[in-house]
C-alpha cells in the first residue's frame, strides 16, 4: 500500500468522526498554542531588548559609579553604590585628554523638575544635563531645531531640547522651537525637539528635557555622579578601550593593584546579557510547564486511537483477509494518529499567533514568531502523535484476522 493511500485512508477516518477528532485535538491545540505563545513572547522580547538597550552607538561603553550589570549579588551592588566615589567632571576631562583608543567621550547628569509653558505643566520630568557631543553618541535624532552646541555648554546658556512626549504635551501644534519654557522656576529657550524613542518595559523614553551639562551644574550643583559614555575608534576592540579607561581611572583614584575598581564599565552586550539570562531562566521554567499539555494531548490521542481500534476490529479483519499485511495496518493507524496530531499542531500554531497579535495590539507587548518555533511546533506535535500512536497501531496490527472477523 502506497503512502498516498495510507494518508488518504487516515484522512477519511478523521473526517468520518469530525466531532470526536476535534475533541481529541483540543489537548494538542492548547499545548502547541501555549508553547508557541511563550516562544513568540520570548523571541519578541529578546528583539525588543536588543533594539531598546542599544541607545548608544554600536560598541559604546558606559562608565558609571556602579552598574547593576557588573554584579551578581544585589547586596554587593548596593555596597558599591555607597562605597564608590562619584565620577566627576575631572574624570571626564582625564578620559578626554588621555584616551587614545576612543574618539568621543560624553557625559550625562540627571535630576527632575516640573516643566511649564503658559498654563500647561508637565510634572516630574527627567532633566538631563549633557555635554555638547552627547547626541553624537546616542541614537536620539531631532525632529526640529538643532542640538546643544559647544558654545551653549561653554557659556552655560539656558537652552533645552524637549523629548517627544514633553513637546507634544506643551506644544500640541508642533511649534516648540524658539519658545521659552520653565524648568522649575528658570526659563529656557527651546532649540530642538527630539524624535520619539517609544517605550521600554512600559515606561516612556521620551519624558525628558536636555540642557547643557554646565548649565545643569550651575542650577542643580555637582552633587551627583556623572555617567560617562565612550565611543571606541572604528574597528577598535571595546575590551581594549575598557582596559585603557580602567587604567586612567584607577590611576586618578589612586587604587593599588590589589584593590577592586571603584567604578563600573559596561556595554550594550553586557546589558543585553542580563535580559538574555533572565529570558533563558523563564524559558527553562515555563516551556516545560506548558509542554505538559502536549503530553496530556498525546495521552488523549492514544486513548481515542485505542477506542478506534476496538470499533474497527471487524474492518481490520476484513482488510487482513483481503491481503493487507501487518505493516499496512500499522502504517494506517500510525499515519492517522500523526496526521490527527499534526492538524492540531497547525491549528494551535495559528491560534497562538492570532491571539498574540491581538494582545500585542492592545498591550504593546512585542511579538515575533521565529521560524524555529514554527518548525518545532509542527515537529513536536507530529512526534507526539507518532509516539502515542505506536501502542494502538501495534495492537491493531497484531489482531488475528479470524478473531477480528468474529467481532461484533
CSV table of C-alpha atoms in Angstrom, one decimal:
chain,number,residue,atom,x,y,z
A,1,UNK,CA,0.0,0.0,0.0
A,2,UNK,CA,1.5,3.4,-1.0
A,3,UNK,CA,2.0,6.3,1.4
A,4,UNK,CA,-0.6,8.3,-0.6
A,5,UNK,CA,-3.2,5.6,0.1
A,6,UNK,CA,-2.1,5.4,3.7
A,7,UNK,CA,-2.7,9.1,4.4
A,8,UNK,CA,-5.9,9.2,2.3
A,9,UNK,CA,-7.4,6.4,4.5
A,10,UNK,CA,-6.2,8.2,7.6
A,11,UNK,CA,-7.7,11.5,6.5
A,12,UNK,CA,-11.0,9.7,5.6
A,13,UNK,CA,-11.1,8.2,9.1
A,14,UNK,CA,-10.6,11.5,10.8
A,15,UNK,CA,-13.2,13.2,8.6
A,16,UNK,CA,-15.7,10.5,9.3
A,17,UNK,CA,-15.7,11.4,13.0
A,18,UNK,CA,-15.4,15.2,13.0
A,19,UNK,CA,-16.6,16.0,16.5
A,20,UNK,CA,-14.6,13.2,18.1
A,21,UNK,CA,-11.5,14.2,16.1
A,22,UNK,CA,-11.9,17.9,17.2
A,23,UNK,CA,-12.3,17.0,20.8
A,24,UNK,CA,-9.2,14.7,20.5
A,25,UNK,CA,-7.3,17.6,19.0
A,26,UNK,CA,-8.1,20.1,21.8
A,27,UNK,CA,-5.2,18.9,24.0
A,28,UNK,CA,-2.7,19.2,21.2
A,29,UNK,CA,-4.1,22.6,20.1
A,30,UNK,CA,-3.9,24.0,23.6
A,31,UNK,CA,-0.4,22.5,24.1
A,32,UNK,CA,1.0,23.8,20.9
A,33,UNK,CA,-0.7,27.2,21.3
A,34,UNK,CA,0.8,27.6,24.8
A,35,UNK,CA,4.3,26.6,23.8
A,36,UNK,CA,4.2,28.8,20.7
A,37,UNK,CA,2.8,31.8,22.6
A,38,UNK,CA,5.6,31.6,25.1
A,39,UNK,CA,8.2,31.2,22.4
A,40,UNK,CA,6.7,34.1,20.5
A,41,UNK,CA,6.8,36.4,23.5
A,42,UNK,CA,10.3,35.4,24.4
A,43,UNK,CA,11.6,35.9,20.9
A,44,UNK,CA,9.8,39.2,20.5
A,45,UNK,CA,11.0,40.5,23.9
A,46,UNK,CA,14.6,39.5,23.0
A,47,UNK,CA,14.5,41.5,19.8
A,48,UNK,CA,12.8,44.4,21.7
A,49,UNK,CA,15.5,44.5,24.3
A,50,UNK,CA,18.2,44.4,21.6
A,51,UNK,CA,16.6,47.4,19.9
A,52,UNK,CA,15.8,49.4,23.0
A,53,UNK,CA,19.0,48.8,25.0
A,54,UNK,CA,21.3,49.9,22.2
A,55,UNK,CA,20.5,53.6,22.8
A,56,UNK,CA,24.2,54.5,22.1
A,57,UNK,CA,26.4,53.8,19.1
A,58,UNK,CA,27.5,50.2,18.4
A,59,UNK,CA,30.3,49.3,20.8
A,60,UNK,CA,29.8,52.4,23.0
A,61,UNK,CA,30.9,51.8,26.6
A,62,UNK,CA,29.2,53.2,29.7
A,63,UNK,CA,31.2,54.2,32.7
A,64,UNK,CA,29.2,54.6,36.0
A,65,UNK,CA,29.8,54.8,39.7
A,66,UNK,CA,28.3,51.3,39.9
A,67,UNK,CA,26.3,49.4,37.3
A,68,UNK,CA,24.0,46.5,38.3
A,69,UNK,CA,25.2,44.6,35.2
A,70,UNK,CA,28.6,44.1,36.8
A,71,UNK,CA,27.2,42.4,40.0
A,72,UNK,CA,25.6,39.0,40.5
A,73,UNK,CA,25.0,39.9,44.2
A,74,UNK,CA,22.5,42.7,44.7
A,75,UNK,CA,23.8,43.5,48.2
A,76,UNK,CA,27.3,43.9,46.7
A,77,UNK,CA,25.9,46.3,44.2
A,78,UNK,CA,24.3,48.4,47.0
A,79,UNK,CA,27.6,48.4,48.9
A,80,UNK,CA,29.4,49.6,45.8
A,81,UNK,CA,26.9,52.4,45.4
A,82,UNK,CA,27.7,53.6,48.9
A,83,UNK,CA,31.4,53.0,48.8
A,84,UNK,CA,32.5,54.1,45.3
A,85,UNK,CA,33.3,57.8,44.7
A,86,UNK,CA,31.2,59.9,42.3
A,87,UNK,CA,32.5,60.3,38.8
A,88,UNK,CA,33.3,64.0,38.3
A,89,UNK,CA,34.0,66.4,35.5
A,90,UNK,CA,37.7,65.9,36.3
A,91,UNK,CA,37.3,62.2,35.5
A,92,UNK,CA,35.5,63.2,32.2
A,93,UNK,CA,38.4,65.6,31.4
A,94,UNK,CA,41.0,63.0,32.2
A,95,UNK,CA,39.4,60.5,29.8
A,96,UNK,CA,39.1,63.1,27.1
A,97,UNK,CA,42.8,64.1,27.4
A,98,UNK,CA,44.4,60.7,27.9
A,99,UNK,CA,42.2,58.1,26.0
A,100,UNK,CA,44.0,57.2,22.7
A,101,UNK,CA,41.7,54.3,21.6
A,102,UNK,CA,38.4,56.3,21.7
A,103,UNK,CA,37.2,59.2,19.5
A,104,UNK,CA,34.3,60.5,21.7
A,105,UNK,CA,33.7,60.9,25.4
A,106,UNK,CA,30.4,62.3,26.6
A,107,UNK,CA,28.7,62.8,29.9
A,108,UNK,CA,25.3,63.0,31.4
A,109,UNK,CA,23.9,64.1,34.8
A,110,UNK,CA,20.2,64.0,35.8
A,111,UNK,CA,17.5,65.4,38.1
A,112,UNK,CA,13.8,66.0,37.8
A,113,UNK,CA,11.6,69.1,37.7
A,114,UNK,CA,8.2,70.4,36.6
A,115,UNK,CA,8.2,71.8,33.0
A,116,UNK,CA,5.8,74.7,32.3
A,117,UNK,CA,4.6,76.6,29.2
A,118,UNK,CA,1.9,79.1,29.8
A,119,UNK,CA,-0.8,77.4,31.9
A,120,UNK,CA,0.3,73.8,30.9
A,121,UNK,CA,2.5,72.0,33.4
A,122,UNK,CA,4.1,68.5,33.0
A,123,UNK,CA,5.1,67.2,36.4
A,124,UNK,CA,8.3,65.4,37.3
A,125,UNK,CA,10.1,65.5,34.0
A,126,UNK,CA,13.6,64.0,33.8
A,127,UNK,CA,16.1,66.8,33.3
A,128,UNK,CA,19.3,65.6,31.6
A,129,UNK,CA,22.4,67.7,31.7
A,130,UNK,CA,24.5,66.6,28.7
A,131,UNK,CA,27.8,67.5,27.1
A,132,UNK,CA,27.6,69.0,23.6
A,133,UNK,CA,28.7,65.8,21.9
A,134,UNK,CA,26.2,63.6,23.8
A,135,UNK,CA,23.8,63.2,20.9
A,136,UNK,CA,26.8,62.2,18.6
A,137,UNK,CA,26.9,59.0,20.6
A,138,UNK,CA,23.2,58.4,21.1
A,139,UNK,CA,20.6,57.3,18.7
A,140,UNK,CA,18.4,60.3,19.6
A,141,UNK,CA,17.5,62.3,16.4
A,142,UNK,CA,15.9,65.7,16.2
A,143,UNK,CA,12.5,66.2,14.6
A,144,UNK,CA,13.1,70.0,14.6
A,145,UNK,CA,15.7,72.5,15.6
A,146,UNK,CA,19.3,71.9,16.5
A,147,UNK,CA,21.5,70.1,19.1
A,148,UNK,CA,23.3,71.6,22.0
A,149,UNK,CA,26.5,73.2,20.8
A,150,UNK,CA,29.9,73.7,22.4
A,151,UNK,CA,29.1,77.4,22.6
A,152,UNK,CA,26.0,76.6,24.6
A,153,UNK,CA,28.0,74.5,27.0
A,154,UNK,CA,30.9,76.9,27.3
A,155,UNK,CA,28.7,79.8,28.1
A,156,UNK,CA,26.2,77.9,30.3
A,157,UNK,CA,23.3,79.0,28.1
A,158,UNK,CA,19.7,78.5,29.2
A,159,UNK,CA,18.7,76.4,26.2
A,160,UNK,CA,17.0,73.0,26.0
A,161,UNK,CA,15.9,70.1,23.8
A,162,UNK,CA,12.4,68.6,24.5
A,163,UNK,CA,11.7,64.9,24.4
A,164,UNK,CA,8.8,64.0,22.1
A,165,UNK,CA,6.3,63.5,24.9
A,166,UNK,CA,7.0,66.8,26.5
A,167,UNK,CA,6.9,68.7,23.2
A,168,UNK,CA,3.5,67.1,22.4
A,169,UNK,CA,2.1,67.9,25.8
A,170,UNK,CA,3.3,71.6,25.8
A,171,UNK,CA,3.1,72.3,22.1
A,172,UNK,CA,0.4,70.2,20.5
A,173,UNK,CA,0.6,72.2,17.3
A,174,UNK,CA,4.3,71.4,16.9
A,175,UNK,CA,5.7,75.0,17.2
A,176,UNK,CA,8.1,74.4,20.1
A,177,UNK,CA,11.4,75.7,18.7
A,178,UNK,CA,12.1,79.3,19.7
A,179,UNK,CA,9.6,79.3,22.5
A,180,UNK,CA,10.6,79.7,26.2
A,181,UNK,CA,9.6,77.1,28.8
A,182,UNK,CA,10.3,77.0,32.5
A,183,UNK,CA,12.2,74.1,34.1
A,184,UNK,CA,11.2,74.6,37.7
A,185,UNK,CA,11.5,78.4,38.1
A,186,UNK,CA,14.1,79.0,35.4
A,187,UNK,CA,13.3,80.0,31.8
A,188,UNK,CA,14.9,78.1,28.9
A,189,UNK,CA,14.8,78.7,25.2
A,190,UNK,CA,13.7,75.6,23.2
A,191,UNK,CA,16.3,74.9,20.5
A,192,UNK,CA,15.2,71.4,19.4
A,193,UNK,CA,12.6,68.7,19.6
A,194,UNK,CA,13.7,65.0,19.6
A,195,UNK,CA,12.1,62.3,17.6
A,196,UNK,CA,10.1,59.7,19.6
A,197,UNK,CA,12.1,56.8,21.1
A,198,UNK,CA,9.0,54.9,22.2
A,199,UNK,CA,8.6,52.9,25.4
A,200,UNK,CA,10.8,50.4,27.2
A,201,UNK,CA,9.1,47.9,29.6
A,202,UNK,CA,6.0,50.1,29.6
A,203,UNK,CA,8.0,53.3,30.5
A,204,UNK,CA,8.2,56.2,28.1
A,205,UNK,CA,11.7,57.1,26.9
A,206,UNK,CA,10.5,60.5,25.7
A,207,UNK,CA,9.7,62.1,29.0
A,208,UNK,CA,12.9,64.2,29.3
A,209,UNK,CA,14.4,67.6,28.6
A,210,UNK,CA,18.1,68.1,27.8
A,211,UNK,CA,20.1,71.1,28.8
A,212,UNK,CA,23.9,71.8,28.6
A,213,UNK,CA,25.8,70.0,31.4
A,214,UNK,CA,27.5,73.2,32.5
A,215,UNK,CA,24.1,74.8,32.9
A,216,UNK,CA,22.8,71.8,34.8
A,217,UNK,CA,25.7,72.1,37.3
A,218,UNK,CA,25.1,75.8,37.7
A,219,UNK,CA,21.4,75.2,38.6
A,220,UNK,CA,21.4,71.8,40.3
A,221,UNK,CA,25.0,71.6,41.5
A,222,UNK,CA,27.6,68.8,41.1
A,223,UNK,CA,26.4,66.6,44.0
A,224,UNK,CA,25.7,63.6,41.8
A,225,UNK,CA,27.9,61.1,40.0
A,226,UNK,CA,28.2,61.6,36.2
A,227,UNK,CA,27.5,58.8,33.7
A,228,UNK,CA,30.2,58.8,31.0
A,229,UNK,CA,29.9,57.4,27.5
A,230,UNK,CA,32.9,56.4,25.5
A,231,UNK,CA,32.9,55.5,21.8
A,232,UNK,CA,35.8,53.4,20.6
A,233,UNK,CA,37.6,54.3,17.4
A,234,UNK,CA,36.4,52.5,14.3
A,235,UNK,CA,37.5,48.9,14.3
A,236,UNK,CA,38.9,49.1,17.9
A,237,UNK,CA,38.1,46.2,20.2
A,238,UNK,CA,35.9,47.5,23.0
A,239,UNK,CA,37.7,45.4,25.6
A,240,UNK,CA,41.0,47.2,24.8
A,241,UNK,CA,39.2,50.5,25.2
A,242,UNK,CA,37.7,49.4,28.5
A,243,UNK,CA,41.2,48.4,29.7
A,244,UNK,CA,42.5,51.9,28.9
A,245,UNK,CA,39.6,53.5,30.7
A,246,UNK,CA,40.3,51.3,33.7
A,247,UNK,CA,43.9,52.3,33.7
A,248,UNK,CA,43.2,56.0,33.6
A,249,UNK,CA,40.5,56.0,36.3
A,250,UNK,CA,42.4,53.7,38.6
A,251,UNK,CA,45.4,56.0,38.4
A,252,UNK,CA,43.2,59.0,39.1
A,253,UNK,CA,41.5,57.3,42.1
A,254,UNK,CA,44.9,56.1,43.5
A,255,UNK,CA,43.9,52.4,43.6
A,256,UNK,CA,46.5,49.8,44.4
A,257,UNK,CA,46.8,46.7,42.2
A,258,UNK,CA,45.1,44.6,44.9
A,259,UNK,CA,42.1,46.9,45.2
A,260,UNK,CA,38.9,46.4,43.1
A,261,UNK,CA,37.7,49.0,40.6
A,262,UNK,CA,35.6,51.7,42.3
A,263,UNK,CA,33.6,52.3,39.1
A,264,UNK,CA,31.8,50.1,36.5
A,265,UNK,CA,32.3,49.8,32.8
A,266,UNK,CA,29.5,48.2,30.8
A,267,UNK,CA,28.4,47.9,27.2
A,268,UNK,CA,25.2,47.2,25.3
A,269,UNK,CA,26.0,43.4,25.0
A,270,UNK,CA,26.5,43.3,28.8
A,271,UNK,CA,23.1,44.9,29.4
A,272,UNK,CA,21.5,42.6,26.9
A,273,UNK,CA,23.2,39.6,28.5
A,274,UNK,CA,21.2,40.2,31.7
A,275,UNK,CA,17.9,40.1,29.9
A,276,UNK,CA,19.1,37.1,27.9
A,277,UNK,CA,19.9,35.2,31.1
A,278,UNK,CA,16.6,36.2,32.5
A,279,UNK,CA,14.7,35.1,29.4
A,280,UNK,CA,16.6,31.8,29.4
A,281,UNK,CA,15.6,31.2,33.0
A,282,UNK,CA,12.0,32.0,32.3
A,283,UNK,CA,12.1,29.7,29.2
A,284,UNK,CA,13.6,26.8,31.2
A,285,UNK,CA,10.8,27.1,33.7
A,286,UNK,CA,7.8,28.0,31.6
A,287,UNK,CA,8.3,25.9,28.4
A,288,UNK,CA,8.3,22.5,30.3
A,289,UNK,CA,5.2,23.5,32.2
A,290,UNK,CA,3.3,24.4,29.0
A,291,UNK,CA,4.7,21.3,27.4
A,292,UNK,CA,2.8,19.2,29.9
A,293,UNK,CA,-0.4,19.9,28.0
A,294,UNK,CA,1.2,18.3,24.9
A,295,UNK,CA,1.8,15.1,26.9
A,296,UNK,CA,-1.9,15.2,28.1
A,297,UNK,CA,-3.0,15.7,24.5
A,298,UNK,CA,-0.8,12.7,23.4
A,299,UNK,CA,-2.5,10.5,26.1
A,300,UNK,CA,-5.9,11.6,24.8
A,301,UNK,CA,-4.9,10.7,21.3
A,302,UNK,CA,-3.7,7.2,22.4
A,303,UNK,CA,-7.0,6.6,24.3
A,304,UNK,CA,-9.1,7.6,21.3
A,305,UNK,CA,-7.0,5.5,18.9
A,306,UNK,CA,-7.5,2.5,21.2
A,307,UNK,CA,-11.2,3.1,21.1
A,308,UNK,CA,-10.9,3.4,17.3
A,309,UNK,CA,-9.1,0.1,17.1
A,310,UNK,CA,-11.8,-1.6,19.1
A,311,UNK,CA,-14.6,0.0,17.0
A,312,UNK,CA,-12.9,-1.0,13.7
A,313,UNK,CA,-11.8,-4.5,14.7
A,314,UNK,CA,-14.1,-6.1,12.1
A,315,UNK,CA,-12.8,-3.7,9.4
A,316,UNK,CA,-9.2,-4.7,10.3
A,317,UNK,CA,-10.2,-8.4,10.0
A,318,UNK,CA,-11.7,-7.8,6.5
A,319,UNK,CA,-8.6,-5.9,5.3
A,320,UNK,CA,-6.3,-8.6,6.6
A,321,UNK,CA,-8.4,-11.4,4.9
A,322,UNK,CA,-8.1,-9.5,1.6
A,323,UNK,CA,-4.3,-9.4,1.8
A,324,UNK,CA,-3.4,-6.4,3.9
A,325,UNK,CA,-0.1,-7.1,5.7
A,326,UNK,CA,0.6,-6.3,9.3
A,327,UNK,CA,2.8,-3.3,8.3
A,328,UNK,CA,0.0,-1.9,6.2
A,329,UNK,CA,-2.3,-1.8,9.3
A,330,UNK,CA,0.5,-0.5,11.4
A,331,UNK,CA,1.2,2.4,8.9
A,332,UNK,CA,-2.5,3.2,8.6
A,333,UNK,CA,-3.1,3.7,12.3
A,334,UNK,CA,0.3,5.5,12.8
A,335,UNK,CA,-0.5,7.8,9.9
A,336,UNK,CA,-3.9,8.5,11.4
A,337,UNK,CA,-2.5,9.3,14.8
A,338,UNK,CA,0.3,11.5,13.4
A,339,UNK,CA,-2.0,13.3,11.0
A,340,UNK,CA,-4.5,14.0,13.8
A,341,UNK,CA,-1.8,15.4,16.0
A,342,UNK,CA,-0.2,17.5,13.1
A,343,UNK,CA,-3.6,19.1,12.3
A,344,UNK,CA,-3.9,20.0,15.9
A,345,UNK,CA,-0.4,21.5,15.9
A,346,UNK,CA,-1.2,23.7,12.8
A,347,UNK,CA,-4.4,24.9,14.4
A,348,UNK,CA,-2.6,25.6,17.7
A,349,UNK,CA,0.1,27.5,15.9
A,350,UNK,CA,-2.3,29.7,14.0
A,351,UNK,CA,-4.4,30.3,17.2
A,352,UNK,CA,-1.3,31.3,19.2
A,353,UNK,CA,-0.2,33.7,16.5
A,354,UNK,CA,-3.6,35.4,16.2
A,355,UNK,CA,-4.0,35.7,19.9
A,356,UNK,CA,-0.5,37.2,20.4
A,357,UNK,CA,-1.2,39.7,17.6
A,358,UNK,CA,-4.4,40.8,19.4
A,359,UNK,CA,-2.5,41.0,22.7
A,360,UNK,CA,0.3,43.0,21.1
A,361,UNK,CA,-2.1,45.4,19.5
A,362,UNK,CA,-3.9,46.3,22.8
A,363,UNK,CA,-0.9,46.0,25.2
A,364,UNK,CA,2.1,47.0,23.2
A,365,UNK,CA,3.8,43.7,24.1
A,366,UNK,CA,6.4,42.8,21.5
A,367,UNK,CA,5.7,39.7,19.4
A,368,UNK,CA,7.9,37.8,16.9
A,369,UNK,CA,7.2,34.3,15.7
A,370,UNK,CA,10.6,32.7,14.9
A,371,UNK,CA,10.8,30.0,12.2
A,372,UNK,CA,12.4,27.6,14.6
A,373,UNK,CA,9.2,27.9,16.8
A,374,UNK,CA,7.0,27.0,13.8
A,375,UNK,CA,9.2,24.1,12.8
A,376,UNK,CA,9.5,22.8,16.4
A,377,UNK,CA,5.7,23.1,17.0
A,378,UNK,CA,4.9,21.0,13.9
A,379,UNK,CA,7.7,18.5,14.6
A,380,UNK,CA,6.7,18.1,18.2
A,381,UNK,CA,3.0,17.8,17.5
A,382,UNK,CA,3.6,15.2,14.8
A,383,UNK,CA,6.1,13.4,17.0
A,384,UNK,CA,3.6,13.3,19.9
A,385,UNK,CA,1.0,11.7,17.6
A,386,UNK,CA,3.5,9.1,16.4
A,387,UNK,CA,4.8,8.3,19.9
A,388,UNK,CA,1.4,7.9,21.4
A,389,UNK,CA,0.0,6.1,18.4
A,390,UNK,CA,2.6,3.3,18.4
A,391,UNK,CA,0.7,1.2,21.0
A,392,UNK,CA,-2.8,1.4,19.4
A,393,UNK,CA,-1.3,0.9,15.9
A,394,UNK,CA,0.7,-2.1,17.1
A,395,UNK,CA,-2.4,-3.5,18.8
A,396,UNK,CA,-4.4,-3.2,15.6
A,397,UNK,CA,-1.6,-4.8,13.5
A,398,UNK,CA,-1.4,-7.8,15.9
A,399,UNK,CA,-5.1,-8.7,15.6
A,400,UNK,CA,-5.7,-12.2,14.4
A,401,UNK,CA,-7.9,-11.8,11.2
A,402,UNK,CA,-10.2,-14.8,12.2
A,403,UNK,CA,-10.8,-13.3,15.7
A,404,UNK,CA,-11.3,-9.9,14.2
A,405,UNK,CA,-13.9,-11.1,11.7
A,406,UNK,CA,-15.9,-12.6,14.6
A,407,UNK,CA,-16.0,-9.3,16.4
A,408,UNK,CA,-19.4,-7.6,16.6
